[in-house]
Coordinates of C-alpha atoms and ligand atoms in Angstrom, one line a residue:
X1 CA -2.3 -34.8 -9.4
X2 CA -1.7 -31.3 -8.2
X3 CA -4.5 -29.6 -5.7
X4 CA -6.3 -26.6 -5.7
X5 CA -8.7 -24.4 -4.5
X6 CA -11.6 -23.9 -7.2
X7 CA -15.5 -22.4 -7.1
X8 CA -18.4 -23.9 -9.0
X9 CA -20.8 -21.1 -8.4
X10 CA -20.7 -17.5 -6.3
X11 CA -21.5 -17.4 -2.6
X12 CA -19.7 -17.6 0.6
X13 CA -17.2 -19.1 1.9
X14 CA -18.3 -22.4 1.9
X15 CA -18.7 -22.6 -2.1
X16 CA -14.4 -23.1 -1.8
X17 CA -13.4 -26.6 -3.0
X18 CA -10.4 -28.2 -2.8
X19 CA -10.0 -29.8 -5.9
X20 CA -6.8 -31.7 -8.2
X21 CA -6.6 -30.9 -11.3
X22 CA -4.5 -31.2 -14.1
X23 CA -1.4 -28.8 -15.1
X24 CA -0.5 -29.1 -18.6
X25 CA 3.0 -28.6 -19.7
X26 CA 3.8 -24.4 -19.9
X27 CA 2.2 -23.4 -23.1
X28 CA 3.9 -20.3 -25.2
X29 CA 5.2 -17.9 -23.1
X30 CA 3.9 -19.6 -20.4
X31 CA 5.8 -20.7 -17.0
X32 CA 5.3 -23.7 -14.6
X33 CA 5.0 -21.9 -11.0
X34 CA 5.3 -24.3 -7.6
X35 CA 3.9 -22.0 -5.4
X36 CA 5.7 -21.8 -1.5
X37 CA 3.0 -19.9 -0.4
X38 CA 0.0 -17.8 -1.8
X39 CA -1.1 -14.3 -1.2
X40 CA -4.6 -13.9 0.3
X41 CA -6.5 -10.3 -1.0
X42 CA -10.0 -9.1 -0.3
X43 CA -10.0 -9.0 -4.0
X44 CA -10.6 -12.9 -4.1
X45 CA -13.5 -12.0 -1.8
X46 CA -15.0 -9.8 -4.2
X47 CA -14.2 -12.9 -6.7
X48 CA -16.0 -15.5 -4.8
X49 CA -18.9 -14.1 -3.7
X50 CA -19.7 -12.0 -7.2
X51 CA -19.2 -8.7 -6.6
X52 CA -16.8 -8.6 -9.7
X53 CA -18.2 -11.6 -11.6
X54 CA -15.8 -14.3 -13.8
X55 CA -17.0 -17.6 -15.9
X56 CA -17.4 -20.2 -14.0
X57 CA -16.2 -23.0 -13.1
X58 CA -12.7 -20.9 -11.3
X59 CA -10.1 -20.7 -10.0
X60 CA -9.2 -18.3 -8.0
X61 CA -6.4 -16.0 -6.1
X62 CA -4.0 -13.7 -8.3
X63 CA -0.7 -13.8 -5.6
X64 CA 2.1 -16.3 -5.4
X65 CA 5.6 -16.9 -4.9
X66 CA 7.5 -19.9 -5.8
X67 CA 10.0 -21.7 -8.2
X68 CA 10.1 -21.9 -11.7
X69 CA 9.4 -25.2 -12.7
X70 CA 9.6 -25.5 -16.5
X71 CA 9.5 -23.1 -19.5
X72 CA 7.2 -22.6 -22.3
X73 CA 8.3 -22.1 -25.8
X74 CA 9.9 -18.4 -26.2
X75 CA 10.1 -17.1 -22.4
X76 CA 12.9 -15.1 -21.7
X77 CA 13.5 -13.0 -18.2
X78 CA 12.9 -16.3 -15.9
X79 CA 14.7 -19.5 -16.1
X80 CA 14.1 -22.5 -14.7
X81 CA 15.0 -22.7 -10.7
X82 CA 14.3 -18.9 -10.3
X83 CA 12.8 -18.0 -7.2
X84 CA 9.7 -15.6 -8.8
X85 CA 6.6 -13.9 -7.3
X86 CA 3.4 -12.0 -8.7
X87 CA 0.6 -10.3 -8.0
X88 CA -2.0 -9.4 -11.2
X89 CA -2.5 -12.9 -12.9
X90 CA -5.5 -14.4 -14.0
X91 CA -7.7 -16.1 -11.4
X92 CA -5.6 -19.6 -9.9
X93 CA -2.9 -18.7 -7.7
X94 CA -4.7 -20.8 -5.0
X95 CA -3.1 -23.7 -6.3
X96 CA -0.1 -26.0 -5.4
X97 CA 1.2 -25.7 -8.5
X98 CA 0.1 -23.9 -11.9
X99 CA 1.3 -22.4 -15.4
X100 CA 1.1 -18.5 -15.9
X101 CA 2.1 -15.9 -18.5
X102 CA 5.6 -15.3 -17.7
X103 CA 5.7 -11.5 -18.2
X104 CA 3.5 -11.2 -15.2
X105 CA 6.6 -12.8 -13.0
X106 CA 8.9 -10.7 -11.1
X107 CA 12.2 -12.5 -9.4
X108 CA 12.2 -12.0 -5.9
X109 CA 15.6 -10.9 -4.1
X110 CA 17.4 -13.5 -2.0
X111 CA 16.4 -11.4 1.1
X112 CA 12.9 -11.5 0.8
X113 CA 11.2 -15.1 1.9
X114 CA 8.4 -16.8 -0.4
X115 CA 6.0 -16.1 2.2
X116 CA 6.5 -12.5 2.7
X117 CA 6.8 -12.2 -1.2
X118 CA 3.2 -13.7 -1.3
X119 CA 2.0 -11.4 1.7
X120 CA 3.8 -8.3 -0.3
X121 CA 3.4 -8.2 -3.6
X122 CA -0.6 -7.3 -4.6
X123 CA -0.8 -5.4 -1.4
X124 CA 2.7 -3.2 -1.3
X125 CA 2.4 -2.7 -5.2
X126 CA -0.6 -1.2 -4.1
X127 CA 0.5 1.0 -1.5
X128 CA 3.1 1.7 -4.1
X129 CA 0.6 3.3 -6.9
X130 CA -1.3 5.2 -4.0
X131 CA 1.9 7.0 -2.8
X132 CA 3.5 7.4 -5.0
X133 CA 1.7 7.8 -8.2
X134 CA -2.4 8.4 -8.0
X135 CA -1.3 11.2 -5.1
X136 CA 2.5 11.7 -4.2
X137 CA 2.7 11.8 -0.7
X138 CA 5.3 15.1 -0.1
X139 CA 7.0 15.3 3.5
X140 CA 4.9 17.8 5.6
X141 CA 1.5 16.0 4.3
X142 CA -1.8 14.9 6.5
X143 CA -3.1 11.8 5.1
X144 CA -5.7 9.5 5.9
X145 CA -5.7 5.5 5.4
X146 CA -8.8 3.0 6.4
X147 CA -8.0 -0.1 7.7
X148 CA -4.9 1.2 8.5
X149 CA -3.9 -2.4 10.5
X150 CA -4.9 -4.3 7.6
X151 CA -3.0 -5.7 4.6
X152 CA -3.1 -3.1 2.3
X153 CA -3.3 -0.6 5.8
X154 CA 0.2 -1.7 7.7
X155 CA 2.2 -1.2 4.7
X156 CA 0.5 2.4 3.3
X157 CA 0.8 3.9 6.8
X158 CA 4.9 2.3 7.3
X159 CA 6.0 4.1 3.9
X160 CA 4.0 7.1 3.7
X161 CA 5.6 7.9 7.2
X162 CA 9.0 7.2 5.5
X163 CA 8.0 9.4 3.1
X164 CA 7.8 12.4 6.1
X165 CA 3.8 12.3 6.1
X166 CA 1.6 12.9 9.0
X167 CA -0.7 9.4 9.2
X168 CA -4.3 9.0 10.8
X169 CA -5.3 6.0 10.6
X170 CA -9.0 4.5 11.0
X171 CA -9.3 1.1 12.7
X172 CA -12.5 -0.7 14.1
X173 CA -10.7 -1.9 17.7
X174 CA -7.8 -1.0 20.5
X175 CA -6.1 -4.1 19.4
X176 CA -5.9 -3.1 15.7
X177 CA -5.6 0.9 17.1
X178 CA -2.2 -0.7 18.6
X179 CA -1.3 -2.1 15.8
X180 CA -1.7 0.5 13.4
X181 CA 0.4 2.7 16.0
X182 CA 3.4 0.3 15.8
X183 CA 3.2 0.4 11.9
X184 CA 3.8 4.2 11.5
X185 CA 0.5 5.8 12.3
X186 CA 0.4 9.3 14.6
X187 CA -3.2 9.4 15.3
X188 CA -5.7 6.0 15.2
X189 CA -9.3 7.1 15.0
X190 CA -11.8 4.1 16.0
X191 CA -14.3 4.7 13.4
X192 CA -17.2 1.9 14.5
X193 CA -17.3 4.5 17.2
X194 CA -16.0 7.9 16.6
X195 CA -17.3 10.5 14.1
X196 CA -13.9 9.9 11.9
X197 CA -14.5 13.2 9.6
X198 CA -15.0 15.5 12.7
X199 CA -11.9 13.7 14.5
X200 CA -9.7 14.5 11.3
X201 CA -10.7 18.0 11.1
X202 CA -10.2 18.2 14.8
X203 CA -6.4 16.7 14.1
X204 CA -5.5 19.2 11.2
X205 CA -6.8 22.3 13.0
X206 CA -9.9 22.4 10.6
X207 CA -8.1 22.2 7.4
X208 CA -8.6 18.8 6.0
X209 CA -6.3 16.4 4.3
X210 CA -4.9 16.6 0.9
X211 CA -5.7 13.0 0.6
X212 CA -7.9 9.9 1.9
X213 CA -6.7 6.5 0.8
X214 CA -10.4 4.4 1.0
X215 CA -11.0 1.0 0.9
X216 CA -14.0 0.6 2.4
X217 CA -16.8 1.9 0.1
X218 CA -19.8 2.2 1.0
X219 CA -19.4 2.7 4.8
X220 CA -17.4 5.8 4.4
X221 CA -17.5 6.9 1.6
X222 CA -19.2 10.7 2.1
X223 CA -17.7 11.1 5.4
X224 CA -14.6 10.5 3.4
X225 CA -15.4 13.6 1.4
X226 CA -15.9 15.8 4.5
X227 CA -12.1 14.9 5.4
X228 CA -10.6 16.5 2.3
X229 CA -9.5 19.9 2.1
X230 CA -10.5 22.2 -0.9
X231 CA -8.5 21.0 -4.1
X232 CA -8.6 17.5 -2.3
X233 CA -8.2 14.1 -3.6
X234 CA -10.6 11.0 -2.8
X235 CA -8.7 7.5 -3.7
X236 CA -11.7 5.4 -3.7
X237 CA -10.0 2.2 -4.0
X238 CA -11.9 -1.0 -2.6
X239 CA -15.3 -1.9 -1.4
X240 CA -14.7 -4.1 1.8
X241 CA -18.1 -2.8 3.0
X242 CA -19.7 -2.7 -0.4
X243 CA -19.5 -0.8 -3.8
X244 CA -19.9 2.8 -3.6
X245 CA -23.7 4.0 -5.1
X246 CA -23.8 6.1 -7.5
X247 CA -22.3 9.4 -7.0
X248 CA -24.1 13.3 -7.9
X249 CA -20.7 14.9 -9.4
X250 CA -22.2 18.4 -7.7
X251 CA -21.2 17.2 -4.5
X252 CA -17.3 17.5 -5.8
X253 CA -18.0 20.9 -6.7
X254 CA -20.3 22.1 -3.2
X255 CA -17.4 20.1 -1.0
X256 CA -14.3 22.5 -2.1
X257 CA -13.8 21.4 -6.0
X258 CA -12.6 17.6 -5.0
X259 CA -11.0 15.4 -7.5
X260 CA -11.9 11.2 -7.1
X261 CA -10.9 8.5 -8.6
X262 CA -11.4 5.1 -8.6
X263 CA -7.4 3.2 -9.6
X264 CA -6.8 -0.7 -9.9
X265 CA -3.8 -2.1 -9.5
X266 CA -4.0 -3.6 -12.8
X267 CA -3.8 -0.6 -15.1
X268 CA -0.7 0.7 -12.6
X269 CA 0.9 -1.9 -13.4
X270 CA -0.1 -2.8 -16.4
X271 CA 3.0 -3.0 -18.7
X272 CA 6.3 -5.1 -17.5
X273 CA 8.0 -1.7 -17.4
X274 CA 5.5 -0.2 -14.7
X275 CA 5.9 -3.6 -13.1
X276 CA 9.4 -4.3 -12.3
X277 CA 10.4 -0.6 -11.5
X278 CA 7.2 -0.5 -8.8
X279 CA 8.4 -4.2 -7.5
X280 CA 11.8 -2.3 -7.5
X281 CA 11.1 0.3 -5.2
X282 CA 8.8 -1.8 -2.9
X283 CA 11.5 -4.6 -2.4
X284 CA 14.0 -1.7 -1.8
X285 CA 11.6 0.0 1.3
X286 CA 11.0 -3.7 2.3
X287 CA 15.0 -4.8 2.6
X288 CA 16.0 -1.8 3.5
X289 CA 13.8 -2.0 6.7
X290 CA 11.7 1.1 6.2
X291 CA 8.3 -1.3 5.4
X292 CA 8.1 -4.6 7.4
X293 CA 5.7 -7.0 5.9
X294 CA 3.8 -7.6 9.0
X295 CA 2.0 -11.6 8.4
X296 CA -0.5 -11.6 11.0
X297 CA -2.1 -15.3 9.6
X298 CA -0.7 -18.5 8.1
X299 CA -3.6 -21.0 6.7
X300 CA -2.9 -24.4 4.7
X301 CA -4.3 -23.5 1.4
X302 CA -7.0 -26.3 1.5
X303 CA -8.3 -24.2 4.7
X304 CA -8.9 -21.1 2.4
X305 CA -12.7 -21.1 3.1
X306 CA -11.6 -20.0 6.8
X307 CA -9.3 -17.3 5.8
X308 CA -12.1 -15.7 3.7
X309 CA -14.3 -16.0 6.6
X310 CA -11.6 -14.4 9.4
X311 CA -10.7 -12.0 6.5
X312 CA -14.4 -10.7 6.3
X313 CA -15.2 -11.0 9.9
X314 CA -12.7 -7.8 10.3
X315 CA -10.4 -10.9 12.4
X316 CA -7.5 -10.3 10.6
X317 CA -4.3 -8.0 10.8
X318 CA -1.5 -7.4 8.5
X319 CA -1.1 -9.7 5.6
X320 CA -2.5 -13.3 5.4
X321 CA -0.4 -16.2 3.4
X322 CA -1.9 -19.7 2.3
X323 CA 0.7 -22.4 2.3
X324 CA 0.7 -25.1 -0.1
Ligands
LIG401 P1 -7.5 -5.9 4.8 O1 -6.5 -6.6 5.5 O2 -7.4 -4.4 4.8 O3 -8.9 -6.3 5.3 C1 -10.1 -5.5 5.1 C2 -10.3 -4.6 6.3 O4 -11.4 -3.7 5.9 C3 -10.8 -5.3 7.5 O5 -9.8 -5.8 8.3 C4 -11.5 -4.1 8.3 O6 -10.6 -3.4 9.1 C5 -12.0 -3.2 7.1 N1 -13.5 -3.2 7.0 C6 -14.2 -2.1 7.1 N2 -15.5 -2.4 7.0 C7 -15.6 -3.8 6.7 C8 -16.6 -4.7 6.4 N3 -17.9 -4.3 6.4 N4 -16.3 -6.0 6.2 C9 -15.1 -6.4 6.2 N5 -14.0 -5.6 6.4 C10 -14.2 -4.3 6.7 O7 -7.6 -6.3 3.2 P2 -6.6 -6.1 2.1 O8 -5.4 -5.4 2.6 O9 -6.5 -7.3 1.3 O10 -7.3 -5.1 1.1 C11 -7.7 -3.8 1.6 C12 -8.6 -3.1 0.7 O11 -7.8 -2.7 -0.5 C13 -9.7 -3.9 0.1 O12 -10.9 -3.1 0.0 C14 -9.2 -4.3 -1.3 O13 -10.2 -4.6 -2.2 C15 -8.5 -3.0 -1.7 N6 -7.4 -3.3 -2.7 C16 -7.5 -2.5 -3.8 C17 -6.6 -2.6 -4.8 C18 -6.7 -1.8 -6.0 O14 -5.7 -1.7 -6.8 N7 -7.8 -1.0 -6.2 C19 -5.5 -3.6 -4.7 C20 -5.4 -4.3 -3.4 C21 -6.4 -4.1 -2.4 P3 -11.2 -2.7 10.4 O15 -11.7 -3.8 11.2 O16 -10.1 -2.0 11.0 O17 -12.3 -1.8 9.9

């Protein structure tokens, strides 16, 4: 029987079982994926431990890349033998091998490797939306990025600087400052121990940024708010700290007439249209060298319980892959 990674109840790390289970033949519209290796997101954090709760018993993980093993009745757009990847399926992809809606598949071009389709796709379809669509990043623009030498990070600071922007990046270390630097970003503020609002007015000669790309929440959220110019727009997009409290709208109007929003991934790219033209453009900055898919950790996928606790414990850089 096939293996996979499955939770019985919310907690931490440790709640991760490695389980087999049994994959049923592809159901309608369905297709049989073998996955060569599987994305790792602080999403499935967030999963686990109950910030965003799901029935249990679950699987979990929504990344892969792989082959098509078999077809369900009715699927057309992947054959069997294609070499596929995804990156907003229902909870599983931590799994040797599993069925999936076949809409949700996107083939992956010969020059991109499983494992970098698996470290790519939920976090460069990302940094796709945030660039390109929930604020379009113009040459000549200031913006600022958390966690700029994470997963999500490496990739949003690489294209928005091929894009002609100015990047400041906040890090919590030297080593992840360095790293941040040699993935496209001008100026690396420490932000366990600078004042990061006061540095990025400092950098933009008091003006602000049109933009701040956050992923952090709770931590930063206000002093994200203080970085924006008048007309500016907050991107409040993940809560590695914790979720954002509740916000007083006034403050929007008393900070310079700020917009904010709070995008997913999911309603991005939520028809197959939206899909395959962001994968489109992602695999074309990714081949054509602009965005290198930096995979700072490789973990057998039974060792997932370690990868959530190095991905928590701020250990991690780049993208992280799971191998079957
Ligand atoms: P990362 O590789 O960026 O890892 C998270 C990073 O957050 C850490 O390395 C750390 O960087 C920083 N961080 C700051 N405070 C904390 C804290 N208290 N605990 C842990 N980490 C902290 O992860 P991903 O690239 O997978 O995801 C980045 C973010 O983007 C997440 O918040 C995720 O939820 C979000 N996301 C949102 C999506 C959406 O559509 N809304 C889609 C995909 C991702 P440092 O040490 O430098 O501070």
């Amino acid at each position: 029987m096939p293996h996979a990674i499955r939770f019985h109840r919310t907690g931490g790390p440790e709640v991760l079982q490695w389980e087999s289970v049994d994959v049923p033949p592809p159901g309608a519209g369905e297709a049989r994926v073998r996955h060569h290796a599987v994305g790792l997101n602080y999403i499935d954090t967030y999963h686990r431990g109950g910030l965003y709760p799901v029935p249990l018993p679950s699987g979990l993980g929504q990344e892969g890349a792989g082959v098509v093993e078999a077809l369900g009745e009715g699927v057309t757009g992947v054959k069997v033998g294609d070499r596929v990847a995804y990156a907003t399926s229902p909870l599983g992809a931590y799994a040797e091998v599993r069925n999936i809606d076949a809409s949700l598949l996107v083939p992956l071009p010969a020059a991109i490797s499983f494992e970098q389709g698996a470290a790519m796709m939920m976090q460069g379809l990302t940094a796709q939306y945030l660039l390109r669509r929930t604020y379009r990043v113009q040459p000549g623009d200031t913006v600022l990025i958390h966690a700029a030498a994470g997963g999500v990070g490496t990739i949003v600071c690489q294209w928005a600087k091929a894009l002609g922007a100015t990047v400041i990046g906040t890090v919590s270390s030297e080593h992840k400052a360095a790293i941040a630097h040699a993935h496209g970003c001008d100026h690396t503020i420490i932000y366990t121990r600078e004042n990061f609002s006061a540095r990025v007015r400092e950098i933009t000669g008091g003006k602000g940024v049109p933009v701040v790309y956050d992923s952090i929440g709770k931590d930063t959220f206000m002093d994200s708010l203080a970085c924006l110019r008048p007309l500016g727009l907050m991107v409040s997009f993940g809560n590695a700290s914790g979720a954002v409290p509740p916000v007083d709208i006034g403050l929007l109007a008393r900070m310079g007439s700020l917009f904010l929003t709070r995008p997913t991934l999911f309603s991005y790219a939520a028809t197959r249209e939206d899909l395959l033209g962001m994968a489109a453009e992602l695999f074309d900055v990714v081949t054509s060298g602009k965005v290198k898919i930096e995979i700072g950790q490789r973990y057998a996928l039974r060792d997932a319980a370690q990868a959530h606790m190095d991905l928590e414990a701020r250990s991690t850089t780049g993208s992280s892959v799971l191998l079957p």
